Coordinates of C-alpha atoms in Angstrom, one line a residue:
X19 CA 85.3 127.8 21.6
X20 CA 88.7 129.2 21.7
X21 CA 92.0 126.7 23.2
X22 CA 93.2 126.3 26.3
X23 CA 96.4 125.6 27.5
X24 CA 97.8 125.8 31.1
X25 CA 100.5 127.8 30.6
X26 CA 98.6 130.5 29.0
X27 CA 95.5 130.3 32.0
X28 CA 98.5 130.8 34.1
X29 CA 99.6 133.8 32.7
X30 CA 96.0 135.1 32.5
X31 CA 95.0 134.5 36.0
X32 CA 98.6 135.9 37.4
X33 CA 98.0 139.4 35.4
X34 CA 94.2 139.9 37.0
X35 CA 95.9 138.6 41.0
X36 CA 99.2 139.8 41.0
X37 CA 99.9 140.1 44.7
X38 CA 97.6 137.3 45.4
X39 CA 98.9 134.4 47.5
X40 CA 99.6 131.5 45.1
X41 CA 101.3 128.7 47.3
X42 CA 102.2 128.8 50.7
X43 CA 105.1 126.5 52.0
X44 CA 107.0 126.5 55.0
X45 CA 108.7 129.9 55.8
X46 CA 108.0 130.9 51.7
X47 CA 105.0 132.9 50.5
X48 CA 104.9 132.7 47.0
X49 CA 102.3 135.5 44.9
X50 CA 100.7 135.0 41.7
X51 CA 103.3 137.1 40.5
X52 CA 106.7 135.5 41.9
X53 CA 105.3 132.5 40.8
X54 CA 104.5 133.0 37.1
X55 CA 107.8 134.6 37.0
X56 CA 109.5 131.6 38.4
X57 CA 107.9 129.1 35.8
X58 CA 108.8 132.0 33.1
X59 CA 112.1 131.6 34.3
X60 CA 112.4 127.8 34.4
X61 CA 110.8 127.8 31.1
X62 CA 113.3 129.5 29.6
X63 CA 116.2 127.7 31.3
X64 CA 114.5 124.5 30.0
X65 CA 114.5 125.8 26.3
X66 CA 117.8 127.1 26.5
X67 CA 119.2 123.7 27.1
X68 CA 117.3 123.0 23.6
X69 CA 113.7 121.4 25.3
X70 CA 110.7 122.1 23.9
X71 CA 108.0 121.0 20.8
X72 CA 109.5 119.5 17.8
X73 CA 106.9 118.2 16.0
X74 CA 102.9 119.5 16.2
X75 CA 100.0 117.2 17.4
X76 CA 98.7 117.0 14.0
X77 CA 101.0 114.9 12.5
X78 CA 101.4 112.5 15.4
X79 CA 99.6 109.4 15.7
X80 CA 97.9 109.5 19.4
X81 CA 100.2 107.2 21.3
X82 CA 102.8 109.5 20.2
X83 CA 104.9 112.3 21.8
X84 CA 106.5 115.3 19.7
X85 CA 107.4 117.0 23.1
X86 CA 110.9 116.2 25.0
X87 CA 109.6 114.8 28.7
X88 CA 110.7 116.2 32.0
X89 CA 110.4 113.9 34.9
X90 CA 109.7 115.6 38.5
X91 CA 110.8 113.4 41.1
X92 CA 110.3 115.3 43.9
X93 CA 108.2 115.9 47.6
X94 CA 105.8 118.5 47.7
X95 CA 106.5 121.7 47.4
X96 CA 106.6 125.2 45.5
X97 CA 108.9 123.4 43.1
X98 CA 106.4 120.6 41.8
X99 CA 104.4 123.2 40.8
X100 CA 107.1 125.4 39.7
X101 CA 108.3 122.9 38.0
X102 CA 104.8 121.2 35.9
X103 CA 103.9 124.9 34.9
X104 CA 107.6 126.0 34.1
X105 CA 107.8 123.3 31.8
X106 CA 104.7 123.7 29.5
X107 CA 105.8 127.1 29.0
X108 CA 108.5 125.8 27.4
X109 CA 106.2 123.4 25.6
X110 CA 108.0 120.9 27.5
X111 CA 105.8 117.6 28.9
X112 CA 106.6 117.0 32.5
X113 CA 105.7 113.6 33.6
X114 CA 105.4 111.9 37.4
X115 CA 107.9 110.4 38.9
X116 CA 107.7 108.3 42.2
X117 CA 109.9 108.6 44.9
X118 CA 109.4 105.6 46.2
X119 CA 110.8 103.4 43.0
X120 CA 114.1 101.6 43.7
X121 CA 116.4 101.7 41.2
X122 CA 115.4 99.2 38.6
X123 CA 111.9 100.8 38.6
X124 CA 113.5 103.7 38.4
X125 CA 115.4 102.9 35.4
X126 CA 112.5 101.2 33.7
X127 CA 109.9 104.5 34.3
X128 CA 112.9 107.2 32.9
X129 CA 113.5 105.0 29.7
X130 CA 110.0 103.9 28.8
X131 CA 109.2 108.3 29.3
X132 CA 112.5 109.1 27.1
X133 CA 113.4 111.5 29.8
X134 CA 115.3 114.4 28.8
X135 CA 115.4 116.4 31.5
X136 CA 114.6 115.5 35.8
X137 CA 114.1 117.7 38.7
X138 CA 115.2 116.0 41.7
X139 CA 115.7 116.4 45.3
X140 CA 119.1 116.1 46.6
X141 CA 118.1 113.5 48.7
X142 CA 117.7 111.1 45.7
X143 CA 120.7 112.5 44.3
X144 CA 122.9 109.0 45.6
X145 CA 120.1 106.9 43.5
X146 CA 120.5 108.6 40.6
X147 CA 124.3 108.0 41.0
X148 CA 123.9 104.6 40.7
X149 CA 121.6 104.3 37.6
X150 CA 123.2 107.3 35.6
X151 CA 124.6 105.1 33.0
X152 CA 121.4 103.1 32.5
X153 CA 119.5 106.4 31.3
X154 CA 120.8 107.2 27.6
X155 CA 118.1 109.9 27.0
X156 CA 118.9 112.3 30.4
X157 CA 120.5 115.0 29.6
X158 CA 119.6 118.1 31.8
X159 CA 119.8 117.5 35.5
X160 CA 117.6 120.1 37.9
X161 CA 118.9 119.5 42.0
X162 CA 116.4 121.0 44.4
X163 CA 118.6 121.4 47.4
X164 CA 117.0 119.8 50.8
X165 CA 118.3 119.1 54.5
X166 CA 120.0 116.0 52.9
X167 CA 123.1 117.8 52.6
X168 CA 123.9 116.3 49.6
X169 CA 126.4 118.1 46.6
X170 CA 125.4 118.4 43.3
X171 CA 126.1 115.0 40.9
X172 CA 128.5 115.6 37.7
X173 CA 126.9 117.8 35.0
X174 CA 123.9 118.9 37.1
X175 CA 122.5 122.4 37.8
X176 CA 121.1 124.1 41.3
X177 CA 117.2 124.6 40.5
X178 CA 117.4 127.8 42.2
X179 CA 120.3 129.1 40.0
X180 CA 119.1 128.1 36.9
X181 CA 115.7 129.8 38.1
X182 CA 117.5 132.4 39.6
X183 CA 120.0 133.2 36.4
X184 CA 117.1 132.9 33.5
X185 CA 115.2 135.9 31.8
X186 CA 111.6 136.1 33.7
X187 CA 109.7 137.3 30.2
X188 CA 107.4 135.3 28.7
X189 CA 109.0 132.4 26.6
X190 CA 108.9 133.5 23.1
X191 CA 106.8 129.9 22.1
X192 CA 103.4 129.6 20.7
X193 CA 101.0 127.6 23.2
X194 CA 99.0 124.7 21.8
X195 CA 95.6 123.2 23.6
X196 CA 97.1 120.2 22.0
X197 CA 100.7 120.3 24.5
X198 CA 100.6 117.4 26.4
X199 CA 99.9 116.9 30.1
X200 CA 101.6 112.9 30.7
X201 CA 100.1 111.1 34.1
X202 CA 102.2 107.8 34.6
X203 CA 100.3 105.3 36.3
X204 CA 100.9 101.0 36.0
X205 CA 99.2 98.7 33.7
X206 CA 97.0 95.5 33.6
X207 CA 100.9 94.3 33.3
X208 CA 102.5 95.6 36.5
X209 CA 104.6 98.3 34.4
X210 CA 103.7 101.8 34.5
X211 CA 102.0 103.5 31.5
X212 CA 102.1 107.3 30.4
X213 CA 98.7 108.7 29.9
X214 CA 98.6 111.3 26.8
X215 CA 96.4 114.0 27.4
X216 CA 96.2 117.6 25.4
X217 CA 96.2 119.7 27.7
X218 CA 92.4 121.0 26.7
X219 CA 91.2 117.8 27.4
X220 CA 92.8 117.4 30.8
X221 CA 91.5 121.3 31.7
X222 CA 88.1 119.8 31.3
X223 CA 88.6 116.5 32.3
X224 CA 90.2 117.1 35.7
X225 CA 91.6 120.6 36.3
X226 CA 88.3 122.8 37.1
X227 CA 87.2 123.2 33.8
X228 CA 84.3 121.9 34.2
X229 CA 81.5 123.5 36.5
X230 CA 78.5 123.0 38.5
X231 CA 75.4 121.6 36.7
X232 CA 77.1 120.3 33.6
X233 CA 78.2 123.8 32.7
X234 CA 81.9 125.1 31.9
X235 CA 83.8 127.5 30.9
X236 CA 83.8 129.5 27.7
X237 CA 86.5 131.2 27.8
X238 CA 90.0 132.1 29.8
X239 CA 88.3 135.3 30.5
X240 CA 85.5 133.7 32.3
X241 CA 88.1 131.8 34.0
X242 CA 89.9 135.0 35.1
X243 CA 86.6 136.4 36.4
X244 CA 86.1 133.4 38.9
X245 CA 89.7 133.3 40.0
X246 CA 89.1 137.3 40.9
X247 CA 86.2 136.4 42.9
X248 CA 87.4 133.2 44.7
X249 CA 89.0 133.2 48.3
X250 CA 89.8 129.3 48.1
X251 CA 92.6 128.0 50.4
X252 CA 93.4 124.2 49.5
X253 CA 95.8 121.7 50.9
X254 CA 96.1 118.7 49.2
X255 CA 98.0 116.4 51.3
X256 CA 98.6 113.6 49.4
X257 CA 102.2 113.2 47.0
X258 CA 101.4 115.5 44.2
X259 CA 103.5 112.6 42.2
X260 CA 99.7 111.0 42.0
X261 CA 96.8 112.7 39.8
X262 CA 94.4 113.2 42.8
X263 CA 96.8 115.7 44.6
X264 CA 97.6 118.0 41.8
X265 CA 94.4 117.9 39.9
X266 CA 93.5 119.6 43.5
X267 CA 96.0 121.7 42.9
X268 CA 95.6 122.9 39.8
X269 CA 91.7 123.0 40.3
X270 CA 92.7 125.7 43.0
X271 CA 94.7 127.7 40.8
X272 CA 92.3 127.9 38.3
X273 CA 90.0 129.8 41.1
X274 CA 92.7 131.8 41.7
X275 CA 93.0 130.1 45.0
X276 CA 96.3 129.3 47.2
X277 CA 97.8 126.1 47.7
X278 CA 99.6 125.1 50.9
X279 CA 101.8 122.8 51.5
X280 CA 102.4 120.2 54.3
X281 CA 105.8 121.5 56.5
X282 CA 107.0 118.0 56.4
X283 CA 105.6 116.6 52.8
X284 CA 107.4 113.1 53.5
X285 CA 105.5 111.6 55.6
X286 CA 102.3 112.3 56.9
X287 CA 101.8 114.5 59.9
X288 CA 98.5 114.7 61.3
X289 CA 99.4 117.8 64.0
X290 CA 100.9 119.1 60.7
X291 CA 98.4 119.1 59.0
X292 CA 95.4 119.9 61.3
X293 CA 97.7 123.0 62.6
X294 CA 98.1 124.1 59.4
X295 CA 94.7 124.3 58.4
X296 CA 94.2 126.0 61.8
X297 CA 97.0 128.5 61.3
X298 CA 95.8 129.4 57.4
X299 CA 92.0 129.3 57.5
X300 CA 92.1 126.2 54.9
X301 CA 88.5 125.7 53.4
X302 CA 89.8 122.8 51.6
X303 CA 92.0 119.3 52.7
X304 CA 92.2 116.3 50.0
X305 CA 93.4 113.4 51.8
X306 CA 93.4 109.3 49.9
X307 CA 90.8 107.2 51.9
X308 CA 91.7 105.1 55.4
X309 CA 95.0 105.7 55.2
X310 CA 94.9 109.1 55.7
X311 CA 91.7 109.5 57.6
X312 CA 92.5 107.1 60.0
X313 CA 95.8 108.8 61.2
X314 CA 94.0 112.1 61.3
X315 CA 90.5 111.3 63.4
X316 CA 93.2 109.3 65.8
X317 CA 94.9 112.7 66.4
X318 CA 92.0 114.8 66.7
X319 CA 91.1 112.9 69.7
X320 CA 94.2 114.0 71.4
X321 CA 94.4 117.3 70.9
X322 CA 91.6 120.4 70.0
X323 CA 92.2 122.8 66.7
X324 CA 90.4 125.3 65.5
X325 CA 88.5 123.9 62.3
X326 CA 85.8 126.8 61.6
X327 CA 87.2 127.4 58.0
X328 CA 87.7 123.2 56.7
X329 CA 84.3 123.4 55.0
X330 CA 85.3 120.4 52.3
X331 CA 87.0 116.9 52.6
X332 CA 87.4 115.5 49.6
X333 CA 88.8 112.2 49.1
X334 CA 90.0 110.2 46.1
X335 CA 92.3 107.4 45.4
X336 CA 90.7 104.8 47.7
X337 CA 88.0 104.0 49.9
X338 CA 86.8 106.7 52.9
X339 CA 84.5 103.9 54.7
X340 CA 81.4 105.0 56.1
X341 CA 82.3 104.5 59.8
X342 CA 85.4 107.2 59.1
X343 CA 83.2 109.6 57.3
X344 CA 80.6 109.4 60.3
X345 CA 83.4 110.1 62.9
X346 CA 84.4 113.2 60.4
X347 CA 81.2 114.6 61.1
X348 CA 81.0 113.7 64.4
X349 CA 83.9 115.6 64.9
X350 CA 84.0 118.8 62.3
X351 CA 80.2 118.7 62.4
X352 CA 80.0 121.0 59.8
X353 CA 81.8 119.2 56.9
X354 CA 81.0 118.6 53.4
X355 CA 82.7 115.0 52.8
X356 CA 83.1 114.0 48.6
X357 CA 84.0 110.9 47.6
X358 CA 85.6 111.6 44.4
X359 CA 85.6 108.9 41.9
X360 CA 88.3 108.9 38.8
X361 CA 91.2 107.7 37.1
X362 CA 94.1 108.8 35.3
X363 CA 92.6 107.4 32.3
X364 CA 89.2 109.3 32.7
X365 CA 89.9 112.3 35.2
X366 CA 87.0 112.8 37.2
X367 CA 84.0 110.7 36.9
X368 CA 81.7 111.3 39.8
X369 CA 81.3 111.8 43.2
X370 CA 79.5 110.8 46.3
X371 CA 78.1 113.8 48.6
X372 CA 78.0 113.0 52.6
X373 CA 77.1 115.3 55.2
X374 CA 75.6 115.6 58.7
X375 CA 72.7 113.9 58.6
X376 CA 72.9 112.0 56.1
X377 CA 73.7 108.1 56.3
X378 CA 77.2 107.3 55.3
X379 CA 77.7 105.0 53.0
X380 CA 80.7 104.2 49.9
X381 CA 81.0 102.9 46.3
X382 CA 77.8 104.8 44.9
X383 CA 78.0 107.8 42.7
X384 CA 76.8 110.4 41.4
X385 CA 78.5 110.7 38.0
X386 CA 79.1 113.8 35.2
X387 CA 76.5 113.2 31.6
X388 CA 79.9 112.1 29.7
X389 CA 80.4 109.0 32.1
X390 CA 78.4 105.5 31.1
X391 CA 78.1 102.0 32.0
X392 CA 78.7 100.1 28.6
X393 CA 78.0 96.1 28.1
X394 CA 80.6 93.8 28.2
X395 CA 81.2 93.5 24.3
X396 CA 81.4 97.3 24.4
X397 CA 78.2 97.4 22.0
X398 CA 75.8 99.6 23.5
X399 CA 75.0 101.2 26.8
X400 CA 73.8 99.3 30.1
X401 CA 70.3 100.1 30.5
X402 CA 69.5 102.2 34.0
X403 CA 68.1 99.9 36.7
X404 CA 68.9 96.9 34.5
X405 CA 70.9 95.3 37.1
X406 CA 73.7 94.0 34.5
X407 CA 76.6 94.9 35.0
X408 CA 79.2 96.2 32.2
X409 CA 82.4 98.8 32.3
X410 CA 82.6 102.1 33.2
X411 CA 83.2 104.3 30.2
X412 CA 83.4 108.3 30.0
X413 CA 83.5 110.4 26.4
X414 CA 84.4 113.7 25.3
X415 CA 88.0 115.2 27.1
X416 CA 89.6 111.7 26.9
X417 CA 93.2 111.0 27.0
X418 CA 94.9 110.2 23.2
X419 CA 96.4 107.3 24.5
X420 CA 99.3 105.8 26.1
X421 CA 102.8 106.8 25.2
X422 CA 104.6 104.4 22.9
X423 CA 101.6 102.0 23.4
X424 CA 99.7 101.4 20.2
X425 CA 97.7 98.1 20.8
X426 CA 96.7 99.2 24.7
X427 CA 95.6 102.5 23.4
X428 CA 93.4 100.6 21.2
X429 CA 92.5 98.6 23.7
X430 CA 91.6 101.0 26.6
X431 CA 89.9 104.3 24.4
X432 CA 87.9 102.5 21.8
X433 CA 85.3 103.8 19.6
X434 CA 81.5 102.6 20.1
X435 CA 79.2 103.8 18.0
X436 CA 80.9 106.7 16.4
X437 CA 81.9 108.0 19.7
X438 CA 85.4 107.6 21.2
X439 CA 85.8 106.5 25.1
X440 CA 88.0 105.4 27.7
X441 CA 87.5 102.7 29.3
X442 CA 90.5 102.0 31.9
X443 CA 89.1 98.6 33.1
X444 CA 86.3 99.3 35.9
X445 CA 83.2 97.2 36.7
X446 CA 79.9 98.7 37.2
X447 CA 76.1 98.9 37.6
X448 CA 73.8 101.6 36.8
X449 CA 70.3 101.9 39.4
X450 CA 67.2 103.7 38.0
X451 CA 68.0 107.0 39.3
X452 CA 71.6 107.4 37.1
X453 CA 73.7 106.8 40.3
X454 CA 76.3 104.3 39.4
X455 CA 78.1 101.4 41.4
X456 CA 81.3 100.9 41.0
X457 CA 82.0 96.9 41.4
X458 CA 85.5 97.1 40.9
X459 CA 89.0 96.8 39.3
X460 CA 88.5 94.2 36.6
X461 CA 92.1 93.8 36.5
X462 CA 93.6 92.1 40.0
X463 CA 95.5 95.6 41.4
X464 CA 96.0 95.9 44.9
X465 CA 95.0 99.5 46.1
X466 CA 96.9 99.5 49.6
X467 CA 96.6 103.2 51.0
X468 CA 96.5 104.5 47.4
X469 CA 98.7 103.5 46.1
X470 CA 98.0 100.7 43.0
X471 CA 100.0 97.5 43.2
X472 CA 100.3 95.1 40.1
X473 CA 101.0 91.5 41.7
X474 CA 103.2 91.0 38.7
X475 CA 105.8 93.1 39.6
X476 CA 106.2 91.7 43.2
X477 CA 105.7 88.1 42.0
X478 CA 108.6 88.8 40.2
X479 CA 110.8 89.8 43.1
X480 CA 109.6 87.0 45.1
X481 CA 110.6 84.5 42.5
X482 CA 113.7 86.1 42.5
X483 CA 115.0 84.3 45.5
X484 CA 116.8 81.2 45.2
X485 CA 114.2 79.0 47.4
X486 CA 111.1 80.0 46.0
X487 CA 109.4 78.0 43.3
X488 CA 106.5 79.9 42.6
X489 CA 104.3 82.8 43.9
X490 CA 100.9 84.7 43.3
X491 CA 100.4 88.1 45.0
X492 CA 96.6 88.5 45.8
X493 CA 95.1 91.5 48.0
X494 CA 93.7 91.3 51.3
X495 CA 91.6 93.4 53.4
X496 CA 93.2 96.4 55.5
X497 CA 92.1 98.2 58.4
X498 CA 93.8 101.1 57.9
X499 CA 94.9 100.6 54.0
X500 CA 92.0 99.0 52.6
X501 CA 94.3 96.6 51.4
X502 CA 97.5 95.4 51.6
X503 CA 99.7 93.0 49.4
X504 CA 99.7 89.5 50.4
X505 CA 101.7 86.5 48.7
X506 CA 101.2 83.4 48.5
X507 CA 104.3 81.2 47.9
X508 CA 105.3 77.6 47.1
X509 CA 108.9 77.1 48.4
X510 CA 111.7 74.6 46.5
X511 CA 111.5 71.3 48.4
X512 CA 113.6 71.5 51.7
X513 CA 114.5 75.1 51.1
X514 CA 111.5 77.4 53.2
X515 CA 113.5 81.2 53.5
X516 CA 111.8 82.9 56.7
X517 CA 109.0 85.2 55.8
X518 CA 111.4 88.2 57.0
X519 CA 113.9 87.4 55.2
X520 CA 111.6 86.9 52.2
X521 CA 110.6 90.4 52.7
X522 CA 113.8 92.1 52.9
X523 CA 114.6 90.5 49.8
X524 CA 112.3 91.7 47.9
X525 CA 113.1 95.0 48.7
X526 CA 116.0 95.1 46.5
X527 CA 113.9 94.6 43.7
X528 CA 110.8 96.6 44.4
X529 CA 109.8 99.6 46.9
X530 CA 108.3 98.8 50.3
X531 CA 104.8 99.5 50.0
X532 CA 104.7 97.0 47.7
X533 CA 106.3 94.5 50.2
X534 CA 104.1 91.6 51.0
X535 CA 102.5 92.0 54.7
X536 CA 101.7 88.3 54.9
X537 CA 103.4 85.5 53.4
X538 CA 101.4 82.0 53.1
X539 CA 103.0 79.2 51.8
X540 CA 101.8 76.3 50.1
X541 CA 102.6 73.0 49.0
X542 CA 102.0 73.0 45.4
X543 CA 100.5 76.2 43.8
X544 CA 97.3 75.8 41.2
X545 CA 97.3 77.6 38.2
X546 CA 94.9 77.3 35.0
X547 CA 96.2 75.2 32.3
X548 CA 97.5 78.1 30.0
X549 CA 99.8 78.7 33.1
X550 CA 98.4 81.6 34.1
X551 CA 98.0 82.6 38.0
X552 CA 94.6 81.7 39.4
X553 CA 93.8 84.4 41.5
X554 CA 90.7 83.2 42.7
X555 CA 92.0 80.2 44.4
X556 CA 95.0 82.5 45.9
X557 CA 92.5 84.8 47.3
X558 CA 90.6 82.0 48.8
X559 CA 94.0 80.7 50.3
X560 CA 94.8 83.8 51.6
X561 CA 91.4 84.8 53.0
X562 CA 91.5 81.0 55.4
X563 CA 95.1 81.4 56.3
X564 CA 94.1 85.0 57.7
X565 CA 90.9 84.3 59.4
X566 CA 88.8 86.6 56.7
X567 CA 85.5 85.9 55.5
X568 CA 85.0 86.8 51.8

């Protein structure tokens, strides 16, 4: 079987669709061909400011990076896209960014990437003042300009210019499968991790290489031959800063579909949306769980759209509960709901199939033949219907590993049995008829709307303040988050800071959807005798001081 790399399917599918819609986004509708020449363009711009490979795959170990690393910290747009594709035709790995970080997360995510190069939004352009000096490795700046208003900072370049000003041929660079695709997500230890993948394995793994009944495809020509047969319009409405929204996206290009953008990609809209999908015949939204669902079946009770075209819902990232799903369908009677189950670690894993009909129901899925439920001492496979549980492993297009991480990388893609997995932490059962259970995080992250929350970090914060002597961050049930971050805090004696003022604190140090939502103190806090947190007994605090029954 013959390499693929991103840049090059790109190119491939852009020749056969030319004139093609390739993203729509507010007033701008961007073909197959404008856009391929964009990336061309930005790809050059990128390797004229001396970006690009300098040392092959081969003679890297796998928690190691031969590519210079461009961060995107950017809202959705044409230029996220632009900007991910532009770069690996420069053989350049872009990584995520998110917008929400405050500055010391900031700092921390740009250094532990050695960030070269950043496209930004001018609105984060005052940010990235302030921090400036703490990033040695930035050197090339990209400002998107946006209704902020705000000038370009010292040394940095208009994207459009640089775009605009660049030669639109093909970079003259050889493509590897083996070019990396980074996905920063946060570790068992609170601090985010980049997640290696060549850019084959990520194809396969998440991107639409993989078909139907365990199939997939051959070749880039059989890839081209789909995308001139497809019609699929997607919006994935999610920040494409997390995997679930630009795996949608890319999975759309590589139908030769269109993607569409939200008009107002900072927040979420649900008449945006909803109109959108009515104005361009979407067949296919991507939403995270409750806390996009929620907003959206809330509108739709106030006001009709025309929905003929939404054929597919798929969510990912957190839980879509039953009782949303059946009001979906109550609604848009003719939807196909997915559960999508994956991780940055793994891609896609499985997924969960709802439709009218059909009883609702969460946390059960089908999964794809690479993905297994392995015992706890990673020795063999869990038996089907065996009712042990063990972790959730997948094989085959696995990441290499985590950048500049040699013992985690160990750690999270061992080799059992000859064979070489990932296993990012999840715990799970396996019934008789293959469909697995996913039990949970064995880690303690909080997954509030989405987004993953490590206690540690906000622990931290909270023990910044002067009058607190201790705290341990559990989560706690949600209505429309699933969960949300709750702390539970022993004060000095004599010294108990108000719970707002606790929380506005902490938002120097960390960004607010990370703040707690309920703060319980306590007397004296219990931890195990190694000093560790004991979550257990947190969670148990938390749940009486709340009312919740575990």
């Amino acid at each position: 079987m013959p390499g693929f790399n991103l840049a090059e399917i790109n190119e491939a599918i852009a020749a056969a669709i030319p004139e093609r819609e390739c993203i729509v986004y507010r007033d701008r509708r961007i073909s197959w061909q404008e856009f391929t020449t964009r990336t061309r363009q930005l790809g050059n711009f990128l390797r004229s400011r001396g970006l690009g490979c300098h040392q092959e795959r081969a003679t890297l170990q796998n928690f190691e990076s031969g590519q210079d690393h461009l961060g995107i910290y950017l809202y959705n747009g044409n230029e996220y896209l632009e900007g991910m594709i532009g770069a690996y035709k420069a053989r350049v790995a872009p990584f995520n960014v998110n917008y929400r970080y405050v500055e010391d997360e900031l700092v921390y995510l740009l250094n532990d990437a050695d960030c070269r190069a950043l496209i930004y939004h001018a609105r984060f352009a005052p940010t990235l003042q302030k921090i400036r000096g703490d990033l040695p490795h930035l050197e090339v700046l990209l400002q998107v300009a946006d209704e902020s208003g705000h000038g370009l900072l010292p040394g940095a370049v208009d994207y459009e210019d640089a775009v605009r000003e660049s030669s639109p041929e093909r970079p003259p660079v050889e493509w590897s499968s083996d070019d990396l695709y980074i996905l920063y997500t946060g570790g068992t230890t609170g601090m985010p991790k980049g997640v290696l993948w060549r850019q084959e394995d990520i194809f396969f793994g998440a991107l639409g290489g993989a078909l139907p009944g365990g199939m997939k495809h051959e070749s880039i020509g059989s890839i081209v031959e789909m995308a001139k047969a497809s019609s699929m319009r997607a919006l994935p409405a999610p920040p494409f800063m997390h995997g679930a929204a630009h795996w949608m996206a890319f999975t759309c290009f590589h139908q030769g579909g269109t993607v569409i953008v939200q008009n107002d990609p900072g927040h979420l809209d649900p008449h945006d949306i909803w109109s959108i999908i009515e104005r361009e015949k979407i067949g296919f939204l991507t939403i995270v769980g409750d806390a996009f669902g929620r907003p959206l079946l809330d509108h739709l009770g106030k006001q009709t759209y025309d929905l003929s075209s939404l054929t597919i819902l798929l969510s990912g990232g957190a839980i879509l509960t039953p009782a949303l799903k059946q009001e979906f369908l109550d609604k848009i009677p003719h939807l196909m709901i997915i559960d999508g189950f994956g991780a940055s670690e793994t891609g896609g894993q499985g997924s969960q199939i709802t439709m009218k009909g059909m009883p609702a129901s969460t946390g059960s899925f089908k999964m794809n033949e690479q993905t297994i439920v392995l015992t706890h001492d990673l020795s063999a496979q869990v038996a089907p219907g065996s009712d042990e549980s063990g972790w959730l492993a997948r094989s085959g297009h696995v990441p290499l590993g985590y950048f500049k991480d040699a013992e985690k990388t160990a750690k999270t893609f061992p080799v059992v049995n000859g064979a070489r997995y990932a296993v990012p932490g999840d715990h799970a059962k396996i019934g008789a008829d293959g469909a697995i259970v996913v039990l949970g995080r064995g880690s303690v992250s909080i997954n509030s709307g989405g987004e993953k929350i490590y206690p540690e970090e906000v622990e931290k914060a909270l023990k910044h303040h002067p009058s607190v002597y201790d705290a341990v961050v559990v989560g706690t049930p949600n209505p429309r988050f699933g969960q949300q971050v709750t702390a539970v805090v022993q004060a000095r004696a004599g010294e108990v800071p108000g719970k707002e003022e606790l929380t506005e604190f902490c938002a120097n140090h960390v960004a607010r959807y990370k703040l707690p939502k309920a703060i319980i103190y306590v007397d004296e806090m219990v931890r195990s005798p190694s000093g560790k947190a004991d979550y257990r007994w947190a969670k148990k605090i938390a749940f009486e001081a709340l009312g919740i029954k575990e």
